[in-house]
């Protein structure tokens, strides 16, 4: 157990075969061999059937061809660990080509919140200069198509907003679509899952999903996080402080065809208990213009707006869209 973070690490069914072992003139050991582990559990994340060639030189260990299984997908990668300093230094690369979201969220939240398979790529490293996660760096990328989200009718809620032309509260959209999944991934799922209990009979098709983050000294920043449903497109910008477990300057936007924000919401506070507040409609219009909205949104020329999002998730083209 890591007392600083409270994370439990378990390794079961370890088989190790050493082909060569030697000691140099300084007394440092070196070895080459192969290992197999039935299960590695890091908090709520479990990898199974791990195997690969392992080598060691003193306090440095390498697994150059790491293989295994992660939530229904084959995993490939490599791992280097250096235990020479006060804090461990390590680099990890993992790629899972068909990770099951149903199995992932069953493990994290205890129920199937999403269905479908995604490509997961993780490149993470600790340089040993501080305690985890203060010195964590790297990137986490996830992409998928034709997914299903259970528990919320996103398109239906947005349709009601557009039909009423009123400043409705879309807190459920902000939290459920992004803050919830992010919270589950970074807070072991315990508290965030309880916030997502409404509308379990509803579901939403997600045509395309991109979830790309960069991590620098314990701060996870959005690189490209967005999704497209059959009717709408949403994106988010901002930062998560992994040490303090807080959302910082995160903004969710409902996008129009040009990538400008029809509606924005800000997500802040602790990951386990986030605060979601509406910050604007059509970017920055005040409440005095609510009556104008009720007359119709088509009086605004969105071609002159400042895009909120210019990432990989393209706008859904309708038959009326023109070049």
mmCIF file of N, CA and C in Angstrom, residues 11-17 34-39 48-52 67:
data_model
loop_
_atom_site.group_PDB
_atom_site.id
_atom_site.type_symbol
_atom_site.label_atom_id
_atom_site.label_comp_id
_atom_site.label_asym_id
_atom_site.label_seq_id
_atom_site.Cartn_x
_atom_site.Cartn_y
_atom_site.Cartn_z
ATOM 1 N N UNK A 11 0.282 -8.088 -6.798
ATOM 2 C CA UNK A 11 0.833 -8.902 -7.876
ATOM 3 C C UNK A 11 0.638 -10.355 -7.505
ATOM 4 N N UNK A 12 -0.114 -11.094 -8.334
ATOM 5 C CA UNK A 12 -0.441 -12.494 -8.037
ATOM 6 C C UNK A 12 0.106 -13.406 -9.127
ATOM 7 N N UNK A 13 0.465 -14.635 -8.729
ATOM 8 C CA UNK A 13 0.848 -15.663 -9.682
ATOM 9 C C UNK A 13 2.094 -15.333 -10.465
ATOM 10 N N UNK A 14 3.143 -14.894 -9.774
ATOM 11 C CA UNK A 14 4.375 -14.475 -10.444
ATOM 12 C C UNK A 14 5.288 -15.671 -10.692
ATOM 13 N N UNK A 15 5.649 -15.869 -11.955
ATOM 14 C CA UNK A 15 6.653 -16.861 -12.344
ATOM 15 C C UNK A 15 7.826 -16.129 -12.969
ATOM 16 N N UNK A 16 9.035 -16.438 -12.507
ATOM 17 C CA UNK A 16 10.233 -15.769 -12.997
ATOM 18 C C UNK A 16 11.276 -16.815 -13.376
ATOM 19 N N UNK A 17 11.789 -16.722 -14.589
ATOM 20 C CA UNK A 17 12.856 -17.598 -15.053
ATOM 21 C C UNK A 17 14.077 -16.740 -15.375
ATOM 22 N N UNK A 34 12.786 -14.092 -18.056
ATOM 23 C CA UNK A 34 11.404 -13.904 -18.490
ATOM 24 C C UNK A 34 10.498 -13.988 -17.270
ATOM 25 N N UNK A 35 9.367 -13.269 -17.343
ATOM 26 C CA UNK A 35 8.421 -13.333 -16.227
ATOM 27 C C UNK A 35 7.001 -13.475 -16.768
ATOM 28 N N UNK A 36 6.130 -14.006 -15.910
ATOM 29 C CA UNK A 36 4.702 -14.081 -16.174
ATOM 30 C C UNK A 36 3.982 -13.816 -14.860
ATOM 31 N N UNK A 37 2.968 -12.962 -14.901
ATOM 32 C CA UNK A 37 2.159 -12.672 -13.720
ATOM 33 C C UNK A 37 0.696 -12.859 -14.073
ATOM 34 N N UNK A 38 -0.024 -13.582 -13.235
ATOM 35 C CA UNK A 38 -1.436 -13.834 -13.503
ATOM 36 C C UNK A 38 -2.259 -12.562 -13.399
ATOM 37 N N UNK A 39 -1.882 -11.650 -12.457
ATOM 38 C CA UNK A 39 -2.688 -10.446 -12.256
ATOM 39 C C UNK A 39 -1.858 -9.368 -11.597
ATOM 40 N N UNK A 48 -4.096 -8.506 -16.575
ATOM 41 C CA UNK A 48 -3.957 -9.950 -16.393
ATOM 42 C C UNK A 48 -3.026 -10.526 -17.453
ATOM 43 N N UNK A 49 -2.509 -11.718 -17.141
ATOM 44 C CA UNK A 49 -1.640 -12.462 -18.061
ATOM 45 C C UNK A 49 -0.468 -11.619 -18.559
ATOM 46 N N UNK A 50 0.157 -10.893 -17.643
ATOM 47 C CA UNK A 50 1.323 -10.083 -18.002
ATOM 48 C C UNK A 50 2.529 -10.987 -18.233
ATOM 49 N N UNK A 51 3.300 -10.659 -19.264
ATOM 50 C CA UNK A 51 4.490 -11.440 -19.537
ATOM 51 C C UNK A 51 5.449 -10.636 -20.406
ATOM 52 N N UNK A 52 6.726 -11.069 -20.370
ATOM 53 C CA UNK A 52 7.723 -10.431 -21.212
ATOM 54 C C UNK A 52 9.127 -10.723 -20.727
ATOM 55 N N UNK A 67 3.517 -7.697 -22.539
ATOM 56 C CA UNK A 67 2.233 -8.120 -23.096
ATOM 57 C C UNK A 67 1.273 -8.497 -21.995
#
